[in-house]
């Protein structure tokens, strides 16, 4: 019998689907329904209804479309949830093992503990919105607030001097003005909620944040910049935009944005040049507007210095007015062209002031551009100096041309592949922990392929990473030869190496990125027929980047980590056994000798402990004897004292009776 649900007629197939769903829910009573489950079940129900309707009512095209949309939404939701789960589980276990818990989680745990200590257990305190000044959100907000600041600095003076510009686009200017005012007010609110670091932690107390901001000079300037001076429009009219000049006092936010961008950008020199050009253009723009205002106050065309008469059609439109003034300002401030000489005293004073500003601008341009160019070429100049020194040495020692060409190609490879920077010198100012984390992140793909790093402790990983030294080998170079004394082990970062025969041509194996070799000769494995000498010839097929770890550094690192040393020794024994270079008799003897030595050490340790325990027991017995003697002495002394008191009391009583008997 068909049923009705929410106004929809259910077929027997739909009823069985609904019954199966209900049974499934009954079998899982502990599962709590969520919003996603409700949405998914609703969409699946609509899709099932639509499929049945497709079979029974093929003519209803609207429900077909509804079913397709429902199925599409279900697929998209599942795909989004899957992507979200993958993104949450994307954390690299190799890095997590090294880093430990996140700083943010630690801070959150600390803050939550403090909140619980304050007695807020029964009610949940609403979290206060606090902006982290080192976060990306704060940087984006600086970009937003820098735009109205730059707008006011460029357009207010232009609208005040060029009246036609202000009147022609009055509605646009009013809208932009009050939008910028709204952003200014929002910026003040955000500044009141901008955190700061105290003892390395972000302060979230609203009272402390507000007090810190109010105590600064910038708070006073921000308040002055949002004063409603627009009310002066009622007295002067809308054609006086100079009443809004107090908006220029919000300039610090623009400078802060420039500073943050210079720190964050990957091209600081280009940004510095662009920033310098922007400052110069703003100064030239202001100077052009002031020149036009002075010409207006004196009178257009009154002399040869001021702006020509605007009655002339050639100079009477807005574009020509601004471009002419900008051209005059550029020539004056850069002192690279001739302009009409001044006539009046005020004109002379203005030109003198402009010349002084121009000299400062010219000196600033020359100094900053020269410094930037020097910084941009500093790396190349330093690298070229090294090449010149090597060339001079090779010419002085009369090195062969082939060797000289090989050295020059090696230097070219370093420069072309940007491997000229000494990483450890650049990172020398950082603490060891941060330097090791950077090294692990940079060389993560290589280190994850190294088997000895897979299960090693985080402390050992830090020790090893900080001791790795990069080396670059040219094509055909031998990294090591069979029989050489081993003093380093190598980890391949990039490139291909070949294990070759003594002829240098026959290849036995190919080593790629992540492989490590050379640890056998520096571990001094007992029973090795080669001792501490290399067991193979390894040659570079092309340019290869390797990490080098010296024997002293490795031994120093694994001294405190015996498990890692055992892993290295076991791997070395496997290789030696495979190549037939391990004397098992000597190895077993050494192991037996080691066991015997360990037993001897344990026996001597037990004897030492027994001797110490005997001494302690003897000291304990002596102390007990002394204590008993002292207690006995005190008891005897106490008994004697009590007897003396008793006899003294007995002798005193007859005398008292005789005194009382006398009349």
PDB file of N, CA and C in Angstrom, residues 407-497:
ATOM      1  N   UNK A 407      87.992  23.669 -14.271  1.00  0.00           N
ATOM      2  CA  UNK A 407      87.690  24.507 -13.101  1.00  0.00           C
ATOM      3  C   UNK A 407      86.697  25.601 -13.465  1.00  0.00           C
ATOM      4  N   UNK A 408      86.883  26.211 -14.637  1.00  0.00           N
ATOM      5  CA  UNK A 408      85.975  27.282 -15.060  1.00  0.00           C
ATOM      6  C   UNK A 408      84.572  26.729 -15.295  1.00  0.00           C
ATOM      7  N   UNK A 409      84.461  25.527 -15.870  1.00  0.00           N
ATOM      8  CA  UNK A 409      83.144  24.913 -16.067  1.00  0.00           C
ATOM      9  C   UNK A 409      82.479  24.603 -14.726  1.00  0.00           C
ATOM     10  N   UNK A 410      83.302  24.213 -13.739  1.00  0.00           N
ATOM     11  CA  UNK A 410      82.745  23.958 -12.406  1.00  0.00           C
ATOM     12  C   UNK A 410      82.169  25.234 -11.798  1.00  0.00           C
ATOM     13  N   UNK A 411      82.893  26.329 -11.937  1.00  0.00           N
ATOM     14  CA  UNK A 411      82.380  27.609 -11.445  1.00  0.00           C
ATOM     15  C   UNK A 411      81.126  28.024 -12.213  1.00  0.00           C
ATOM     16  N   UNK A 412      81.091  27.809 -13.509  1.00  0.00           N
ATOM     17  CA  UNK A 412      79.913  28.149 -14.306  1.00  0.00           C
ATOM     18  C   UNK A 412      78.698  27.346 -13.856  1.00  0.00           C
ATOM     19  N   UNK A 413      78.925  26.077 -13.529  1.00  0.00           N
ATOM     20  CA  UNK A 413      77.816  25.253 -13.040  1.00  0.00           C
ATOM     21  C   UNK A 413      77.271  25.802 -11.720  1.00  0.00           C
ATOM     22  N   UNK A 414      78.170  26.203 -10.836  1.00  0.00           N
ATOM     23  CA  UNK A 414      77.723  26.762  -9.562  1.00  0.00           C
ATOM     24  C   UNK A 414      76.896  28.016  -9.767  1.00  0.00           C
ATOM     25  N   UNK A 415      77.327  28.912 -10.633  1.00  0.00           N
ATOM     26  CA  UNK A 415      76.611  30.165 -10.834  1.00  0.00           C
ATOM     27  C   UNK A 415      75.292  29.936 -11.566  1.00  0.00           C
ATOM     28  N   UNK A 416      75.303  29.072 -12.574  1.00  0.00           N
ATOM     29  CA  UNK A 416      74.091  28.829 -13.346  1.00  0.00           C
ATOM     30  C   UNK A 416      73.003  28.197 -12.496  1.00  0.00           C
ATOM     31  N   UNK A 417      73.379  27.282 -11.624  1.00  0.00           N
ATOM     32  CA  UNK A 417      72.409  26.585 -10.790  1.00  0.00           C
ATOM     33  C   UNK A 417      72.237  27.228  -9.416  1.00  0.00           C
ATOM     34  N   UNK A 418      72.770  28.446  -9.249  1.00  0.00           N
ATOM     35  CA  UNK A 418      72.582  29.222  -8.017  1.00  0.00           C
ATOM     36  C   UNK A 418      73.044  28.453  -6.782  1.00  0.00           C
ATOM     37  N   UNK A 419      74.240  27.902  -6.877  1.00  0.00           N
ATOM     38  CA  UNK A 419      74.819  27.160  -5.769  1.00  0.00           C
ATOM     39  C   UNK A 419      76.049  27.861  -5.197  1.00  0.00           C
ATOM     40  N   UNK A 420      76.118  29.171  -5.427  1.00  0.00           N
ATOM     41  CA  UNK A 420      77.290  29.918  -4.975  1.00  0.00           C
ATOM     42  C   UNK A 420      77.170  30.382  -3.532  1.00  0.00           C
ATOM     43  N   UNK A 421      75.969  30.366  -2.994  1.00  0.00           N
ATOM     44  CA  UNK A 421      75.755  30.883  -1.644  1.00  0.00           C
ATOM     45  C   UNK A 421      76.196  29.845  -0.618  1.00  0.00           C
ATOM     46  N   UNK A 422      76.965  30.285   0.342  1.00  0.00           N
ATOM     47  CA  UNK A 422      77.358  29.421   1.452  1.00  0.00           C
ATOM     48  C   UNK A 422      76.196  29.367   2.448  1.00  0.00           C
ATOM     49  N   UNK A 423      75.459  28.265   2.408  1.00  0.00           N
ATOM     50  CA  UNK A 423      74.249  28.168   3.218  1.00  0.00           C
ATOM     51  C   UNK A 423      74.530  28.314   4.702  1.00  0.00           C
ATOM     52  N   UNK A 424      75.593  27.703   5.156  1.00  0.00           N
ATOM     53  CA  UNK A 424      75.866  27.707   6.594  1.00  0.00           C
ATOM     54  C   UNK A 424      76.322  29.076   7.068  1.00  0.00           C
ATOM     55  N   UNK A 425      76.971  29.830   6.203  1.00  0.00           N
ATOM     56  CA  UNK A 425      77.350  31.185   6.582  1.00  0.00           C
ATOM     57  C   UNK A 425      76.132  32.097   6.630  1.00  0.00           C
ATOM     58  N   UNK A 426      75.204  31.904   5.689  1.00  0.00           N
ATOM     59  CA  UNK A 426      73.985  32.716   5.670  1.00  0.00           C
ATOM     60  C   UNK A 426      73.137  32.440   6.906  1.00  0.00           C
ATOM     61  N   UNK A 427      73.062  31.171   7.321  1.00  0.00           N
ATOM     62  CA  UNK A 427      72.221  30.782   8.455  1.00  0.00           C
ATOM     63  C   UNK A 427      72.956  30.786   9.781  1.00  0.00           C
ATOM     64  N   UNK A 428      74.166  31.308   9.786  1.00  0.00           N
ATOM     65  CA  UNK A 428      74.967  31.244  11.012  1.00  0.00           C
ATOM     66  C   UNK A 428      74.379  32.084  12.141  1.00  0.00           C
ATOM     67  N   UNK A 429      73.579  33.110  11.808  1.00  0.00           N
ATOM     68  CA  UNK A 429      73.013  33.969  12.850  1.00  0.00           C
ATOM     69  C   UNK A 429      71.774  33.366  13.503  1.00  0.00           C
ATOM     70  N   UNK A 430      71.261  32.268  12.961  1.00  0.00           N
ATOM     71  CA  UNK A 430      70.070  31.636  13.516  1.00  0.00           C
ATOM     72  C   UNK A 430      70.461  30.636  14.599  1.00  0.00           C
ATOM     73  N   UNK A 431      69.554  30.369  15.543  1.00  0.00           N
ATOM     74  CA  UNK A 431      69.836  29.318  16.545  1.00  0.00           C
ATOM     75  C   UNK A 431      69.878  27.957  15.885  1.00  0.00           C
ATOM     76  N   UNK A 432      70.518  26.992  16.578  1.00  0.00           N
ATOM     77  CA  UNK A 432      70.712  25.662  15.998  1.00  0.00           C
ATOM     78  C   UNK A 432      69.392  24.989  15.658  1.00  0.00           C
ATOM     79  N   UNK A 433      68.399  25.101  16.527  1.00  0.00           N
ATOM     80  CA  UNK A 433      67.109  24.440  16.290  1.00  0.00           C
ATOM     81  C   UNK A 433      66.461  24.970  15.022  1.00  0.00           C
ATOM     82  N   UNK A 434      66.410  26.295  14.873  1.00  0.00           N
ATOM     83  CA  UNK A 434      65.785  26.893  13.697  1.00  0.00           C
ATOM     84  C   UNK A 434      66.600  26.613  12.446  1.00  0.00           C
ATOM     85  N   UNK A 435      67.924  26.625  12.577  1.00  0.00           N
ATOM     86  CA  UNK A 435      68.772  26.323  11.424  1.00  0.00           C
ATOM     87  C   UNK A 435      68.568  24.881  10.967  1.00  0.00           C
ATOM     88  N   UNK A 436      68.449  23.955  11.930  1.00  0.00           N
ATOM     89  CA  UNK A 436      68.222  22.556  11.567  1.00  0.00           C
ATOM     90  C   UNK A 436      66.856  22.369  10.923  1.00  0.00           C
ATOM     91  N   UNK A 437      65.849  23.080  11.406  1.00  0.00           N
ATOM     92  CA  UNK A 437      64.517  22.957  10.813  1.00  0.00           C
ATOM     93  C   UNK A 437      64.499  23.484   9.391  1.00  0.00           C
ATOM     94  N   UNK A 438      65.202  24.590   9.144  1.00  0.00           N
ATOM     95  CA  UNK A 438      65.286  25.105   7.776  1.00  0.00           C
ATOM     96  C   UNK A 438      66.000  24.108   6.879  1.00  0.00           C
ATOM     97  N   UNK A 439      67.094  23.537   7.363  1.00  0.00           N
ATOM     98  CA  UNK A 439      67.836  22.564   6.560  1.00  0.00           C
ATOM     99  C   UNK A 439      66.988  21.341   6.252  1.00  0.00           C
ATOM    100  N   UNK A 440      66.197  20.884   7.209  1.00  0.00           N
ATOM    101  CA  UNK A 440      65.346  19.724   6.975  1.00  0.00           C
ATOM    102  C   UNK A 440      64.262  20.055   5.960  1.00  0.00           C
ATOM    103  N   UNK A 441      63.673  21.252   6.050  1.00  0.00           N
ATOM    104  CA  UNK A 441      62.649  21.633   5.085  1.00  0.00           C
ATOM    105  C   UNK A 441      63.218  21.782   3.690  1.00  0.00           C
ATOM    106  N   UNK A 442      64.421  22.361   3.591  1.00  0.00           N
ATOM    107  CA  UNK A 442      65.022  22.567   2.271  1.00  0.00           C
ATOM    108  C   UNK A 442      65.406  21.238   1.636  1.00  0.00           C
ATOM    109  N   UNK A 443      65.967  20.334   2.445  1.00  0.00           N
ATOM    110  CA  UNK A 443      66.470  19.069   1.916  1.00  0.00           C
ATOM    111  C   UNK A 443      65.580  17.903   2.329  1.00  0.00           C
ATOM    112  N   UNK A 444      64.271  18.162   2.501  1.00  0.00           N
ATOM    113  CA  UNK A 444      63.363  17.141   3.013  1.00  0.00           C
ATOM    114  C   UNK A 444      63.299  15.930   2.100  1.00  0.00           C
ATOM    115  N   UNK A 445      63.140  16.166   0.800  1.00  0.00           N
ATOM    116  CA  UNK A 445      62.983  15.052  -0.132  1.00  0.00           C
ATOM    117  C   UNK A 445      64.214  14.140  -0.134  1.00  0.00           C
ATOM    118  N   UNK A 446      65.382  14.742   0.024  1.00  0.00           N
ATOM    119  CA  UNK A 446      66.602  13.933   0.051  1.00  0.00           C
ATOM    120  C   UNK A 446      66.721  13.158   1.355  1.00  0.00           C
ATOM    121  N   UNK A 447      66.477  13.828   2.482  1.00  0.00           N
ATOM    122  CA  UNK A 447      66.650  13.186   3.785  1.00  0.00           C
ATOM    123  C   UNK A 447      65.642  12.066   4.010  1.00  0.00           C
ATOM    124  N   UNK A 448      64.436  12.197   3.444  1.00  0.00           N
ATOM    125  CA  UNK A 448      63.430  11.156   3.638  1.00  0.00           C
ATOM    126  C   UNK A 448      63.809   9.859   2.930  1.00  0.00           C
ATOM    127  N   UNK A 449      64.647   9.960   1.907  1.00  0.00           N
ATOM    128  CA  UNK A 449      65.068   8.759   1.189  1.00  0.00           C
ATOM    129  C   UNK A 449      66.224   8.039   1.875  1.00  0.00           C
ATOM    130  N   UNK A 450      66.876   8.696   2.812  1.00  0.00           N
ATOM    131  CA  UNK A 450      68.018   8.090   3.492  1.00  0.00           C
ATOM    132  C   UNK A 450      67.506   7.144   4.570  1.00  0.00           C
ATOM    133  N   UNK A 451      67.906   5.884   4.495  1.00  0.00           N
ATOM    134  CA  UNK A 451      67.362   4.882   5.409  1.00  0.00           C
ATOM    135  C   UNK A 451      67.789   5.110   6.851  1.00  0.00           C
ATOM    136  N   UNK A 452      68.965   5.637   7.053  1.00  0.00           N
ATOM    137  CA  UNK A 452      69.441   5.820   8.433  1.00  0.00           C
ATOM    138  C   UNK A 452      68.686   6.935   9.140  1.00  0.00           C
ATOM    139  N   UNK A 453      67.962   7.794   8.386  1.00  0.00           N
ATOM    140  CA  UNK A 453      67.201   8.873   8.994  1.00  0.00           C
ATOM    141  C   UNK A 453      65.740   8.498   9.219  1.00  0.00           C
ATOM    142  N   UNK A 454      65.309   7.331   8.734  1.00  0.00           N
ATOM    143  CA  UNK A 454      63.889   7.013   8.778  1.00  0.00           C
ATOM    144  C   UNK A 454      63.377   6.896  10.208  1.00  0.00           C
ATOM    145  N   UNK A 455      64.097   6.169  11.037  1.00  0.00           N
ATOM    146  CA  UNK A 455      63.625   5.892  12.400  1.00  0.00           C
ATOM    147  C   UNK A 455      64.512   6.505  13.473  1.00  0.00           C
ATOM    148  N   UNK A 456      65.359   7.423  13.088  1.00  0.00           N
ATOM    149  CA  UNK A 456      66.266   8.002  14.083  1.00  0.00           C
ATOM    150  C   UNK A 456      65.535   9.031  14.932  1.00  0.00           C
ATOM    151  N   UNK A 457      66.072   9.290  16.099  1.00  0.00           N
ATOM    152  CA  UNK A 457      65.455  10.236  17.014  1.00  0.00           C
ATOM    153  C   UNK A 457      65.625  11.667  16.506  1.00  0.00           C
ATOM    154  N   UNK A 458      64.742  12.537  17.002  1.00  0.00           N
ATOM    155  CA  UNK A 458      64.782  13.927  16.544  1.00  0.00           C
ATOM    156  C   UNK A 458      66.096  14.597  16.931  1.00  0.00           C
ATOM    157  N   UNK A 459      66.612  14.278  18.122  1.00  0.00           N
ATOM    158  CA  UNK A 459      67.877  14.882  18.542  1.00  0.00           C
ATOM    159  C   UNK A 459      69.029  14.488  17.649  1.00  0.00           C
ATOM    160  N   UNK A 460      69.079  13.205  17.261  1.00  0.00           N
ATOM    161  CA  UNK A 460      70.132  12.757  16.356  1.00  0.00           C
ATOM    162  C   UNK A 460      69.976  13.394  14.982  1.00  0.00           C
ATOM    163  N   UNK A 461      68.735  13.556  14.545  1.00  0.00           N
ATOM    164  CA  UNK A 461      68.493  14.204  13.255  1.00  0.00           C
ATOM    165  C   UNK A 461      69.032  15.627  13.256  1.00  0.00           C
ATOM    166  N   UNK A 462      68.825  16.341  14.349  1.00  0.00           N
ATOM    167  CA  UNK A 462      69.359  17.705  14.450  1.00  0.00           C
ATOM    168  C   UNK A 462      70.880  17.690  14.416  1.00  0.00           C
ATOM    169  N   UNK A 463      71.468  16.773  15.169  1.00  0.00           N
ATOM    170  CA  UNK A 463      72.931  16.692  15.217  1.00  0.00           C
ATOM    171  C   UNK A 463      73.514  16.428  13.828  1.00  0.00           C
ATOM    172  N   UNK A 464      72.920  15.472  13.104  1.00  0.00           N
ATOM    173  CA  UNK A 464      73.464  15.106  11.797  1.00  0.00           C
ATOM    174  C   UNK A 464      73.253  16.204  10.768  1.00  0.00           C
ATOM    175  N   UNK A 465      72.065  16.803  10.758  1.00  0.00           N
ATOM    176  CA  UNK A 465      71.765  17.831   9.751  1.00  0.00           C
ATOM    177  C   UNK A 465      72.677  19.036   9.918  1.00  0.00           C
ATOM    178  N   UNK A 466      72.963  19.398  11.152  1.00  0.00           N
ATOM    179  CA  UNK A 466      73.819  20.557  11.379  1.00  0.00           C
ATOM    180  C   UNK A 466      75.278  20.291  11.024  1.00  0.00           C
ATOM    181  N   UNK A 467      75.637  19.029  10.893  1.00  0.00           N
ATOM    182  CA  UNK A 467      77.027  18.700  10.579  1.00  0.00           C
ATOM    183  C   UNK A 467      77.240  18.380   9.103  1.00  0.00           C
ATOM    184  N   UNK A 468      76.162  18.310   8.320  1.00  0.00           N
ATOM    185  CA  UNK A 468      76.294  18.024   6.894  1.00  0.00           C
ATOM    186  C   UNK A 468      76.906  19.222   6.175  1.00  0.00           C
ATOM    187  N   UNK A 469      77.810  18.947   5.247  1.00  0.00           N
ATOM    188  CA  UNK A 469      78.451  19.994   4.465  1.00  0.00           C
ATOM    189  C   UNK A 469      78.274  19.685   2.980  1.00  0.00           C
ATOM    190  N   UNK A 470      77.756  20.637   2.195  1.00  0.00           N
ATOM    191  CA  UNK A 470      77.527  20.361   0.769  1.00  0.00           C
ATOM    192  C   UNK A 470      78.830  20.385  -0.021  1.00  0.00           C
ATOM    193  N   UNK A 471      78.902  19.501  -1.019  1.00  0.00           N
ATOM    194  CA  UNK A 471      80.029  19.442  -1.938  1.00  0.00           C
ATOM    195  C   UNK A 471      79.500  19.173  -3.338  1.00  0.00           C
ATOM    196  N   UNK A 472      80.167  19.745  -4.342  1.00  0.00           N
ATOM    197  CA  UNK A 472      79.776  19.588  -5.741  1.00  0.00           C
ATOM    198  C   UNK A 472      80.944  18.945  -6.487  1.00  0.00           C
ATOM    199  N   UNK A 473      80.633  17.872  -7.221  1.00  0.00           N
ATOM    200  CA  UNK A 473      81.648  17.156  -7.985  1.00  0.00           C
ATOM    201  C   UNK A 473      81.350  17.291  -9.478  1.00  0.00           C
ATOM    202  N   UNK A 474      82.411  17.376 -10.266  1.00  0.00           N
ATOM    203  CA  UNK A 474      82.300  17.521 -11.715  1.00  0.00           C
ATOM    204  C   UNK A 474      82.159  16.152 -12.371  1.00  0.00           C
ATOM    205  N   UNK A 475      81.770  16.127 -13.648  1.00  0.00           N
ATOM    206  CA  UNK A 475      81.676  14.848 -14.356  1.00  0.00           C
ATOM    207  C   UNK A 475      83.024  14.129 -14.404  1.00  0.00           C
ATOM    208  N   UNK A 476      82.994  12.838 -14.067  1.00  0.00           N
ATOM    209  CA  UNK A 476      84.200  12.033 -14.094  1.00  0.00           C
ATOM    210  C   UNK A 476      85.011  12.060 -12.826  1.00  0.00           C
ATOM    211  N   UNK A 477      84.654  12.893 -11.859  1.00  0.00           N
ATOM    212  CA  UNK A 477      85.409  12.954 -10.609  1.00  0.00           C
ATOM    213  C   UNK A 477      85.165  11.691  -9.779  1.00  0.00           C
ATOM    214  N   UNK A 478      86.228  11.213  -9.154  1.00  0.00           N
ATOM    215  CA  UNK A 478      86.121  10.096  -8.220  1.00  0.00           C
ATOM    216  C   UNK A 478      85.788  10.650  -6.840  1.00  0.00           C
ATOM    217  N   UNK A 479      84.677  10.229  -6.294  1.00  0.00           N
ATOM    218  CA  UNK A 479      84.350  10.611  -4.918  1.00  0.00           C
ATOM    219  C   UNK A 479      85.217   9.833  -3.957  1.00  0.00           C
ATOM    220  N   UNK A 480      85.434   8.565  -4.238  1.00  0.00           N
ATOM    221  CA  UNK A 480      86.341   7.752  -3.441  1.00  0.00           C
ATOM    222  C   UNK A 480      86.865   6.608  -4.306  1.00  0.00           C
ATOM    223  N   UNK A 481      88.035   6.112  -3.955  1.00  0.00           N
ATOM    224  CA  UNK A 481      88.655   4.984  -4.656  1.00  0.00           C
ATOM    225  C   UNK A 481      88.834   3.823  -3.683  1.00  0.00           C
ATOM    226  N   UNK A 482      88.795   2.652  -4.234  1.00  0.00           N
ATOM    227  CA  UNK A 482      88.945   1.459  -3.426  1.00  0.00           C
ATOM    228  C   UNK A 482      90.335   1.410  -2.814  1.00  0.00           C
ATOM    229  N   UNK A 483      90.387   1.225  -1.498  1.00  0.00           N
ATOM    230  CA  UNK A 483      91.650   1.178  -0.784  1.00  0.00           C
ATOM    231  C   UNK A 483      92.017   2.467  -0.088  1.00  0.00           C
ATOM    232  N   UNK A 484      91.359   3.591  -0.454  1.00  0.00           N
ATOM    233  CA  UNK A 484      91.639   4.857   0.232  1.00  0.00           C
ATOM    234  C   UNK A 484      91.145   4.803   1.671  1.00  0.00           C
ATOM    235  N   UNK A 485      91.810   5.532   2.521  1.00  0.00           N
ATOM    236  CA  UNK A 485      91.382   5.613   3.927  1.00  0.00           C
ATOM    237  C   UNK A 485      90.128   6.474   3.993  1.00  0.00           C
ATOM    238  N   UNK A 486      89.071   5.927   4.581  1.00  0.00           N
ATOM    239  CA  UNK A 486      87.801   6.641   4.657  1.00  0.00           C
ATOM    240  C   UNK A 486      87.749   7.598   5.832  1.00  0.00           C
ATOM    241  N   UNK A 487      87.451   8.853   5.532  1.00  0.00           N
ATOM    242  CA  UNK A 487      87.316   9.872   6.576  1.00  0.00           C
ATOM    243  C   UNK A 487      85.959  10.550   6.549  1.00  0.00           C
ATOM    244  N   UNK A 488      85.151  10.287   5.481  1.00  0.00           N
ATOM    245  CA  UNK A 488      83.834  10.893   5.365  1.00  0.00           C
ATOM    246  C   UNK A 488      82.846   9.882   4.821  1.00  0.00           C
ATOM    247  N   UNK A 489      81.584  10.139   5.116  1.00  0.00           N
ATOM    248  CA  UNK A 489      80.493   9.438   4.451  1.00  0.00           C
ATOM    249  C   UNK A 489      79.697  10.470   3.652  1.00  0.00           C
ATOM    250  N   UNK A 490      79.004  10.012   2.616  1.00  0.00           N
ATOM    251  CA  UNK A 490      78.348  10.925   1.688  1.00  0.00           C
ATOM    252  C   UNK A 490      76.878  10.545   1.538  1.00  0.00           C
ATOM    253  N   UNK A 491      76.059  11.571   1.329  1.00  0.00           N
ATOM    254  CA  UNK A 491      74.634  11.421   1.021  1.00  0.00           C
ATOM    255  C   UNK A 491      74.373  12.183  -0.269  1.00  0.00           C
ATOM    256  N   UNK A 492      73.787  11.497  -1.245  1.00  0.00           N
ATOM    257  CA  UNK A 492      73.562  12.114  -2.555  1.00  0.00           C
ATOM    258  C   UNK A 492      72.306  12.976  -2.488  1.00  0.00           C
ATOM    259  N   UNK A 493      72.462  14.251  -2.764  1.00  0.00           N
ATOM    260  CA  UNK A 493      71.327  15.157  -2.834  1.00  0.00           C
ATOM    261  C   UNK A 493      70.772  15.238  -4.250  1.00  0.00           C
ATOM    262  N   UNK A 494      71.653  15.341  -5.213  1.00  0.00           N
ATOM    263  CA  UNK A 494      71.234  15.474  -6.610  1.00  0.00           C
ATOM    264  C   UNK A 494      72.350  14.954  -7.501  1.00  0.00           C
ATOM    265  N   UNK A 495      71.966  14.270  -8.560  1.00  0.00           N
ATOM    266  CA  UNK A 495      72.950  13.731  -9.478  1.00  0.00           C
ATOM    267  C   UNK A 495      72.982  12.212  -9.440  1.00  0.00           C
ATOM    268  N   UNK A 496      73.846  11.628 -10.271  1.00  0.00           N
ATOM    269  CA  UNK A 496      73.988  10.183 -10.363  1.00  0.00           C
ATOM    270  C   UNK A 496      75.451   9.799 -10.245  1.00  0.00           C
ATOM    271  N   UNK A 497      75.697   8.783  -9.419  1.00  0.00           N
ATOM    272  CA  UNK A 497      77.032   8.243  -9.214  1.00  0.00           C
ATOM    273  C   UNK A 497      77.042   6.779  -9.629  1.00  0.00           C
TER     274      UNK A 497
END
